[in-house]
PDB file of C-alpha atoms in Angstrom:
ATOM      1  CA  UNK H   5     -87.670  65.560  55.061  1.00  0.00           C
ATOM      2  CA  UNK H   6     -88.071  63.517  58.234  1.00  0.00           C
ATOM      3  CA  UNK H   7     -87.585  60.249  56.370  1.00  0.00           C
ATOM      4  CA  UNK H   8     -84.406  58.290  55.855  1.00  0.00           C
ATOM      5  CA  UNK H   9     -81.916  60.173  53.745  1.00  0.00           C
ATOM      6  CA  UNK H  10     -78.878  58.832  51.929  1.00  0.00           C
ATOM      7  CA  UNK H  11     -76.019  60.617  50.250  1.00  0.00           C
ATOM      8  CA  UNK H  12     -74.781  60.611  47.622  1.00  0.00           C
ATOM      9  CA  UNK H  13     -77.463  59.404  45.216  1.00  0.00           C
ATOM     10  CA  UNK H  14     -74.924  58.190  42.693  1.00  0.00           C
ATOM     11  CA  UNK H  15     -71.263  57.396  42.979  1.00  0.00           C
ATOM     12  CA  UNK H  16     -68.898  56.384  40.219  1.00  0.00           C
ATOM     13  CA  UNK H  17     -65.413  55.315  41.110  1.00  0.00           C
ATOM     14  CA  UNK H  18     -62.597  53.035  40.025  1.00  0.00           C
ATOM     15  CA  UNK H  19     -61.435  49.647  41.223  1.00  0.00           C
ATOM     16  CA  UNK H  20     -59.179  49.773  44.233  1.00  0.00           C
ATOM     17  CA  UNK H  21     -60.692  52.981  45.534  1.00  0.00           C
ATOM     18  CA  UNK H  22     -62.457  53.665  48.826  1.00  0.00           C
ATOM     19  CA  UNK H  23     -65.846  55.326  49.255  1.00  0.00           C
ATOM     20  CA  UNK H  24     -68.108  56.336  52.114  1.00  0.00           C
ATOM     21  CA  UNK H  25     -71.879  56.189  51.956  1.00  0.00           C
ATOM     22  CA  UNK H  26     -73.893  58.187  54.428  1.00  0.00           C
ATOM     23  CA  UNK H  27     -77.282  57.569  55.971  1.00  0.00           C
ATOM     24  CA  UNK H  28     -79.409  59.678  58.283  1.00  0.00           C
ATOM     25  CA  UNK H  29     -82.216  57.744  59.972  1.00  0.00           C
ATOM     26  CA  UNK H  30     -85.754  58.972  60.520  1.00  0.00           C
ATOM     27  CA  UNK H  31     -86.098  61.372  63.390  1.00  0.00           C
ATOM     28  CA  UNK H  32     -86.341  59.331  66.583  1.00  0.00           C
ATOM     29  CA  UNK H  33     -85.132  56.043  65.105  1.00  0.00           C
ATOM     30  CA  UNK H  34     -82.210  54.460  66.899  1.00  0.00           C
ATOM     31  CA  UNK H  35     -81.496  51.539  64.622  1.00  0.00           C
ATOM     32  CA  UNK H  36     -79.844  51.660  61.217  1.00  0.00           C
ATOM     33  CA  UNK H  37     -79.588  48.785  58.737  1.00  0.00           C
ATOM     34  CA  UNK H  38     -77.477  48.559  55.606  1.00  0.00           C
ATOM     35  CA  UNK H  39     -78.359  46.459  52.575  1.00  0.00           C
ATOM     36  CA  UNK H  40     -76.738  45.763  49.225  1.00  0.00           C
ATOM     37  CA  UNK H  41     -78.931  45.132  46.214  1.00  0.00           C
ATOM     38  CA  UNK H  42     -77.387  43.680  43.101  1.00  0.00           C
ATOM     39  CA  UNK H  43     -79.111  42.238  40.054  1.00  0.00           C
ATOM     40  CA  UNK H  44     -78.143  38.651  40.728  1.00  0.00           C
ATOM     41  CA  UNK H  45     -78.264  38.586  44.528  1.00  0.00           C
ATOM     42  CA  UNK H  46     -81.312  40.610  45.438  1.00  0.00           C
ATOM     43  CA  UNK H  47     -81.335  42.482  48.727  1.00  0.00           C
ATOM     44  CA  UNK H  48     -78.561  41.329  51.038  1.00  0.00           C
ATOM     45  CA  UNK H  49     -78.488  42.398  54.667  1.00  0.00           C
ATOM     46  CA  UNK H  50     -75.053  43.749  55.562  1.00  0.00           C
ATOM     47  CA  UNK H  51     -75.085  45.098  59.092  1.00  0.00           C
ATOM     48  CA  UNK H  52     -77.229  46.739  61.742  1.00  0.00           C
ATOM     49  CA  UNK H  53     -76.414  49.330  64.387  1.00  0.00           C
ATOM     50  CA  UNK H  54     -78.508  50.318  67.334  1.00  0.00           C
ATOM     51  CA  UNK H  55     -77.748  53.488  69.257  1.00  0.00           C
ATOM     52  CA  UNK H  56     -74.136  53.441  68.198  1.00  0.00           C
ATOM     53  CA  UNK H  57     -73.436  49.756  68.740  1.00  0.00           C
ATOM     54  CA  UNK H  58     -73.238  46.943  66.221  1.00  0.00           C
ATOM     55  CA  UNK H  59     -76.271  44.715  66.729  1.00  0.00           C
ATOM     56  CA  UNK H  60     -76.309  42.219  63.908  1.00  0.00           C
ATOM     57  CA  UNK H  61     -74.066  41.221  61.050  1.00  0.00           C
ATOM     58  CA  UNK H  62     -75.013  39.723  57.742  1.00  0.00           C
ATOM     59  CA  UNK H  63     -73.059  39.094  54.553  1.00  0.00           C
ATOM     60  CA  UNK H  64     -70.689  41.993  54.971  1.00  0.00           C
ATOM     61  CA  UNK H  65     -67.244  41.641  53.424  1.00  0.00           C
ATOM     62  CA  UNK H  66     -64.140  42.382  55.444  1.00  0.00           C
ATOM     63  CA  UNK H  67     -63.365  45.218  52.997  1.00  0.00           C
ATOM     64  CA  UNK H  68     -66.568  46.887  54.168  1.00  0.00           C
ATOM     65  CA  UNK H  69     -67.121  48.540  57.514  1.00  0.00           C
ATOM     66  CA  UNK H  70     -69.746  50.703  59.086  1.00  0.00           C
ATOM     67  CA  UNK H  71     -70.337  52.814  62.128  1.00  0.00           C
ATOM     68  CA  UNK H  72     -73.090  54.785  63.753  1.00  0.00           C
ATOM     69  CA  UNK H  73     -72.244  58.133  65.257  1.00  0.00           C
ATOM     70  CA  UNK H  74     -73.605  59.818  68.412  1.00  0.00           C
ATOM     71  CA  UNK H  75     -76.053  61.824  66.307  1.00  0.00           C
ATOM     72  CA  UNK H  76     -77.264  58.425  64.991  1.00  0.00           C
ATOM     73  CA  UNK H  77     -76.274  58.929  61.389  1.00  0.00           C
ATOM     74  CA  UNK H  78     -74.363  56.036  59.925  1.00  0.00           C
ATOM     75  CA  UNK H  79     -71.627  55.599  57.378  1.00  0.00           C
ATOM     76  CA  UNK H  80     -70.777  52.565  55.296  1.00  0.00           C
ATOM     77  CA  UNK H  81     -67.161  52.441  54.158  1.00  0.00           C
ATOM     78  CA  UNK H  82     -66.261  50.328  51.157  1.00  0.00           C
ATOM     79  CA  UNK H  83     -62.580  49.859  50.395  1.00  0.00           C
ATOM     80  CA  UNK H  84     -60.437  48.128  47.765  1.00  0.00           C
ATOM     81  CA  UNK H  85     -63.436  48.293  45.519  1.00  0.00           C
ATOM     82  CA  UNK H  86     -64.020  45.620  42.926  1.00  0.00           C
ATOM     83  CA  UNK H  87     -66.261  45.577  39.882  1.00  0.00           C
ATOM     84  CA  UNK H  88     -68.628  43.243  41.704  1.00  0.00           C
ATOM     85  CA  UNK H  89     -69.268  45.854  44.374  1.00  0.00           C
ATOM     86  CA  UNK H  90     -71.348  47.839  41.898  1.00  0.00           C
ATOM     87  CA  UNK H  91     -74.820  47.810  43.368  1.00  0.00           C
ATOM     88  CA  UNK H  92     -77.551  49.813  45.000  1.00  0.00           C
ATOM     89  CA  UNK H  93     -76.877  50.316  48.704  1.00  0.00           C
ATOM     90  CA  UNK H  94     -79.888  50.903  50.896  1.00  0.00           C
ATOM     91  CA  UNK H  95     -80.086  52.164  54.405  1.00  0.00           C
ATOM     92  CA  UNK H  96     -83.130  51.599  56.596  1.00  0.00           C
ATOM     93  CA  UNK H  97     -84.011  52.694  60.097  1.00  0.00           C
ATOM     94  CA  UNK H  98     -86.349  51.625  62.861  1.00  0.00           C
ATOM     95  CA  UNK H  99     -87.073  52.820  66.356  1.00  0.00           C
ATOM     96  CA  UNK H 100     -86.176  49.645  68.169  1.00  0.00           C
ATOM     97  CA  UNK H 101     -83.343  47.200  67.697  1.00  0.00           C
ATOM     98  CA  UNK H 102     -85.290  44.121  66.716  1.00  0.00           C
ATOM     99  CA  UNK H 103     -85.592  43.121  63.087  1.00  0.00           C
ATOM    100  CA  UNK H 104     -89.284  42.525  63.687  1.00  0.00           C
ATOM    101  CA  UNK H 105     -89.872  46.223  63.780  1.00  0.00           C
ATOM    102  CA  UNK H 106     -90.932  48.019  60.646  1.00  0.00           C
ATOM    103  CA  UNK H 107     -87.941  49.326  58.755  1.00  0.00           C
ATOM    104  CA  UNK H 108     -88.140  52.574  56.840  1.00  0.00           C
ATOM    105  CA  UNK H 109     -85.965  52.639  53.781  1.00  0.00           C
ATOM    106  CA  UNK H 110     -83.956  55.382  52.193  1.00  0.00           C
ATOM    107  CA  UNK H 111     -83.806  56.014  48.442  1.00  0.00           C
ATOM    108  CA  UNK H 112     -80.479  54.230  48.085  1.00  0.00           C
ATOM    109  CA  UNK H 113     -77.030  55.094  46.761  1.00  0.00           C
ATOM    110  CA  UNK H 114     -76.118  53.656  43.387  1.00  0.00           C
ATOM    111  CA  UNK H 115     -72.448  52.733  43.299  1.00  0.00           C
ATOM    112  CA  UNK H 116     -70.735  52.041  40.008  1.00  0.00           C
ATOM    113  CA  UNK H 117     -67.208  50.692  40.068  1.00  0.00           C
ATOM    114  CA  UNK H 118     -65.380  50.991  36.737  1.00  0.00           C
TER     115      UNK H 118
ATOM    116  CA  UNK F  23     -78.057  28.993  52.860  1.00  0.00           C
ATOM    117  CA  UNK F  24     -81.033  30.492  51.100  1.00  0.00           C
ATOM    118  CA  UNK F  25     -83.316  31.716  53.864  1.00  0.00           C
ATOM    119  CA  UNK F  26     -86.114  33.173  51.787  1.00  0.00           C
ATOM    120  CA  UNK F  27     -87.172  31.914  48.387  1.00  0.00           C
ATOM    121  CA  UNK F  28     -89.497  33.651  46.007  1.00  0.00           C
ATOM    122  CA  UNK F  29     -89.777  31.273  43.065  1.00  0.00           C
ATOM    123  CA  UNK F  30     -91.380  33.729  40.652  1.00  0.00           C
ATOM    124  CA  UNK F  31     -89.349  36.625  39.346  1.00  0.00           C
ATOM    125  CA  UNK F  32     -92.221  37.891  37.241  1.00  0.00           C
ATOM    126  CA  UNK F  33     -95.947  37.451  37.672  1.00  0.00           C
ATOM    127  CA  UNK F  34     -98.720  38.865  35.497  1.00  0.00           C
ATOM    128  CA  UNK F  35    -102.408  38.712  36.272  1.00  0.00           C
ATOM    129  CA  UNK F  36    -105.472  40.396  34.868  1.00  0.00           C
ATOM    130  CA  UNK F  37    -107.299  43.064  36.823  1.00  0.00           C
ATOM    131  CA  UNK F  38    -109.906  41.474  39.043  1.00  0.00           C
ATOM    132  CA  UNK F  39    -108.199  38.095  39.073  1.00  0.00           C
ATOM    133  CA  UNK F  40    -106.834  36.555  42.269  1.00  0.00           C
ATOM    134  CA  UNK F  41    -103.144  36.878  42.865  1.00  0.00           C
ATOM    135  CA  UNK F  42    -100.764  34.839  44.973  1.00  0.00           C
ATOM    136  CA  UNK F  43     -97.093  35.632  45.423  1.00  0.00           C
ATOM    137  CA  UNK F  44     -95.187  32.708  46.809  1.00  0.00           C
ATOM    138  CA  UNK F  45     -92.643  32.810  49.582  1.00  0.00           C
ATOM    139  CA  UNK F  46     -90.911  29.897  51.248  1.00  0.00           C
ATOM    140  CA  UNK F  47     -88.398  30.149  54.006  1.00  0.00           C
ATOM    141  CA  UNK F  48     -85.895  28.061  55.923  1.00  0.00           C
ATOM    142  CA  UNK F  49     -84.897  28.961  59.437  1.00  0.00           C
ATOM    143  CA  UNK F  50     -84.251  26.795  62.454  1.00  0.00           C
ATOM    144  CA  UNK F  51     -85.441  29.258  65.072  1.00  0.00           C
ATOM    145  CA  UNK F  52     -88.688  31.200  65.306  1.00  0.00           C
ATOM    146  CA  UNK F  53     -88.656  33.600  62.402  1.00  0.00           C
ATOM    147  CA  UNK F  54     -90.844  36.563  61.856  1.00  0.00           C
ATOM    148  CA  UNK F  55     -92.035  37.099  58.316  1.00  0.00           C
ATOM    149  CA  UNK F  56     -92.811  40.258  56.401  1.00  0.00           C
ATOM    150  CA  UNK F  57     -93.851  41.442  52.991  1.00  0.00           C
ATOM    151  CA  UNK F  58     -92.287  44.641  51.687  1.00  0.00           C
ATOM    152  CA  UNK F  59     -93.404  46.396  48.519  1.00  0.00           C
ATOM    153  CA  UNK F  60     -91.732  48.848  46.177  1.00  0.00           C
ATOM    154  CA  UNK F  61     -93.975  50.801  43.842  1.00  0.00           C
ATOM    155  CA  UNK F  62     -92.489  52.472  40.799  1.00  0.00           C
ATOM    156  CA  UNK F  63     -90.182  55.331  41.778  1.00  0.00           C
ATOM    157  CA  UNK F  64     -90.961  54.903  45.454  1.00  0.00           C
ATOM    158  CA  UNK F  65     -89.045  53.539  48.382  1.00  0.00           C
ATOM    159  CA  UNK F  66     -89.281  50.049  49.706  1.00  0.00           C
ATOM    160  CA  UNK F  67     -91.979  49.978  52.368  1.00  0.00           C
ATOM    161  CA  UNK F  68     -93.558  47.486  54.709  1.00  0.00           C
ATOM    162  CA  UNK F  69     -96.787  45.955  53.430  1.00  0.00           C
ATOM    163  CA  UNK F  70     -97.589  43.567  56.233  1.00  0.00           C
ATOM    164  CA  UNK F  71     -96.087  41.297  58.876  1.00  0.00           C
ATOM    165  CA  UNK F  72     -97.281  37.946  60.061  1.00  0.00           C
ATOM    166  CA  UNK F  73     -97.496  38.846  63.737  1.00  0.00           C
ATOM    167  CA  UNK F  74    -100.063  41.532  63.001  1.00  0.00           C
ATOM    168  CA  UNK F  75    -102.412  39.203  61.129  1.00  0.00           C
ATOM    169  CA  UNK F  76    -103.734  42.201  59.275  1.00  0.00           C
ATOM    170  CA  UNK F  77    -105.035  42.882  55.806  1.00  0.00           C
ATOM    171  CA  UNK F  78    -103.403  45.784  54.032  1.00  0.00           C
ATOM    172  CA  UNK F  79    -104.720  47.067  50.700  1.00  0.00           C
ATOM    173  CA  UNK F  80    -106.668  43.826  50.444  1.00  0.00           C
ATOM    174  CA  UNK F  81    -103.567  41.671  50.812  1.00  0.00           C
ATOM    175  CA  UNK F  82    -103.241  38.943  53.406  1.00  0.00           C
ATOM    176  CA  UNK F  83    -100.508  36.467  54.212  1.00  0.00           C
ATOM    177  CA  UNK F  84    -100.661  33.457  56.479  1.00  0.00           C
ATOM    178  CA  UNK F  85     -97.639  31.895  58.042  1.00  0.00           C
ATOM    179  CA  UNK F  86     -97.712  28.142  57.462  1.00  0.00           C
ATOM    180  CA  UNK F  87     -95.036  26.648  59.673  1.00  0.00           C
ATOM    181  CA  UNK F  88     -95.631  23.141  58.397  1.00  0.00           C
ATOM    182  CA  UNK F  89     -94.961  24.146  54.803  1.00  0.00           C
ATOM    183  CA  UNK F  90     -92.570  26.940  55.838  1.00  0.00           C
ATOM    184  CA  UNK F  91     -94.452  29.338  53.608  1.00  0.00           C
ATOM    185  CA  UNK F  92     -95.745  32.875  53.830  1.00  0.00           C
ATOM    186  CA  UNK F  93     -97.598  33.418  50.574  1.00  0.00           C
ATOM    187  CA  UNK F  94     -99.141  36.809  49.837  1.00  0.00           C
ATOM    188  CA  UNK F  95    -102.687  36.764  48.497  1.00  0.00           C
ATOM    189  CA  UNK F  96    -105.297  39.126  47.199  1.00  0.00           C
ATOM    190  CA  UNK F  97    -108.662  37.988  45.863  1.00  0.00           C
ATOM    191  CA  UNK F  98    -109.068  40.726  43.239  1.00  0.00           C
ATOM    192  CA  UNK F  99    -105.962  42.360  41.804  1.00  0.00           C
ATOM    193  CA  UNK F 100    -105.995  46.066  40.984  1.00  0.00           C
ATOM    194  CA  UNK F 101    -103.776  47.958  38.559  1.00  0.00           C
ATOM    195  CA  UNK F 102    -102.229  49.908  41.421  1.00  0.00           C
ATOM    196  CA  UNK F 103    -100.945  46.631  42.864  1.00  0.00           C
ATOM    197  CA  UNK F 104     -98.323  46.487  40.129  1.00  0.00           C
ATOM    198  CA  UNK F 105     -95.022  46.666  42.002  1.00  0.00           C
ATOM    199  CA  UNK F 106     -92.042  44.702  43.220  1.00  0.00           C
ATOM    200  CA  UNK F 107     -92.804  42.531  46.241  1.00  0.00           C
ATOM    201  CA  UNK F 108     -90.205  41.202  48.643  1.00  0.00           C
ATOM    202  CA  UNK F 109     -90.706  38.559  51.270  1.00  0.00           C
ATOM    203  CA  UNK F 110     -88.434  39.014  54.283  1.00  0.00           C
ATOM    204  CA  UNK F 111     -87.498  37.107  57.403  1.00  0.00           C
ATOM    205  CA  UNK F 112     -86.183  38.337  60.705  1.00  0.00           C
ATOM    206  CA  UNK F 113     -84.184  35.822  62.633  1.00  0.00           C
ATOM    207  CA  UNK F 114     -85.061  35.251  66.255  1.00  0.00           C
ATOM    208  CA  UNK F 115     -82.657  35.069  67.986  1.00  0.00           C
ATOM    209  CA  UNK F 116     -79.867  36.717  66.024  1.00  0.00           C
ATOM    210  CA  UNK F 117     -81.708  39.644  64.545  1.00  0.00           C
ATOM    211  CA  UNK F 118     -80.402  39.062  61.030  1.00  0.00           C
ATOM    212  CA  UNK F 119     -82.704  40.125  58.261  1.00  0.00           C
ATOM    213  CA  UNK F 120     -83.116  38.189  55.027  1.00  0.00           C
ATOM    214  CA  UNK F 121     -84.924  39.275  51.889  1.00  0.00           C
ATOM    215  CA  UNK F 122     -86.060  37.163  48.999  1.00  0.00           C
ATOM    216  CA  UNK F 123     -85.065  38.113  45.478  1.00  0.00           C
ATOM    217  CA  UNK F 124     -88.438  39.695  44.848  1.00  0.00           C
ATOM    218  CA  UNK F 125     -91.378  39.149  42.524  1.00  0.00           C
ATOM    219  CA  UNK F 126     -92.388  41.775  40.016  1.00  0.00           C
ATOM    220  CA  UNK F 127     -96.174  41.827  39.804  1.00  0.00           C
ATOM    221  CA  UNK F 128     -97.900  43.320  36.787  1.00  0.00           C
ATOM    222  CA  UNK F 129    -101.654  43.702  36.795  1.00  0.00           C
ATOM    223  CA  UNK F 130    -102.974  43.865  33.256  1.00  0.00           C
ATOM    224  CA  UNK F 131    -105.965  46.199  32.752  1.00  0.00           C
TER     225      UNK F 131
END
């Protein structure tokens, strides 16, 4: 599959724990975006990386961090988890670094914090 | 601050009827606007963007800077148009990306 992939598909954990979500962009894409989708907030832009460097920041909590590795895959780390962090986390990729470029979305990781 | 507003959470129209999904935005710079669509059990995907001025699957959207709107329109709705539609804004400069809360469109046969 040359599209955006995300692992795991589902994640269930407890409050206070730490998890890592992984995203592999489309082949050739240099930019990775992370989004959080919750029922009441819709899709919230968290952060963007381009070729390993942070390019734009949205509503990302300090408990959350991300990075993009030399092979261009990205990880989103969520720590000190709270019940309100339960959501669908999407990753998207694009070739260039500008938000104007078409973003290709992954299937998402559903996080449930109990 | 709410950047992108989609006032309708749910919208139902009959097949063959015109459809308009509303999107209003607020941004002080020069935003770029998009419509993304998510069909059942599929990934979110780009439908169209204002800079392309294109018509995709019969849908068009015109950026109205005076009214700060980017409404999505189709003259004759089809059943396969039933999906979740998101209006999105890319900030220029800044590169942030903002999505609306989405409108679920149901086309009734």
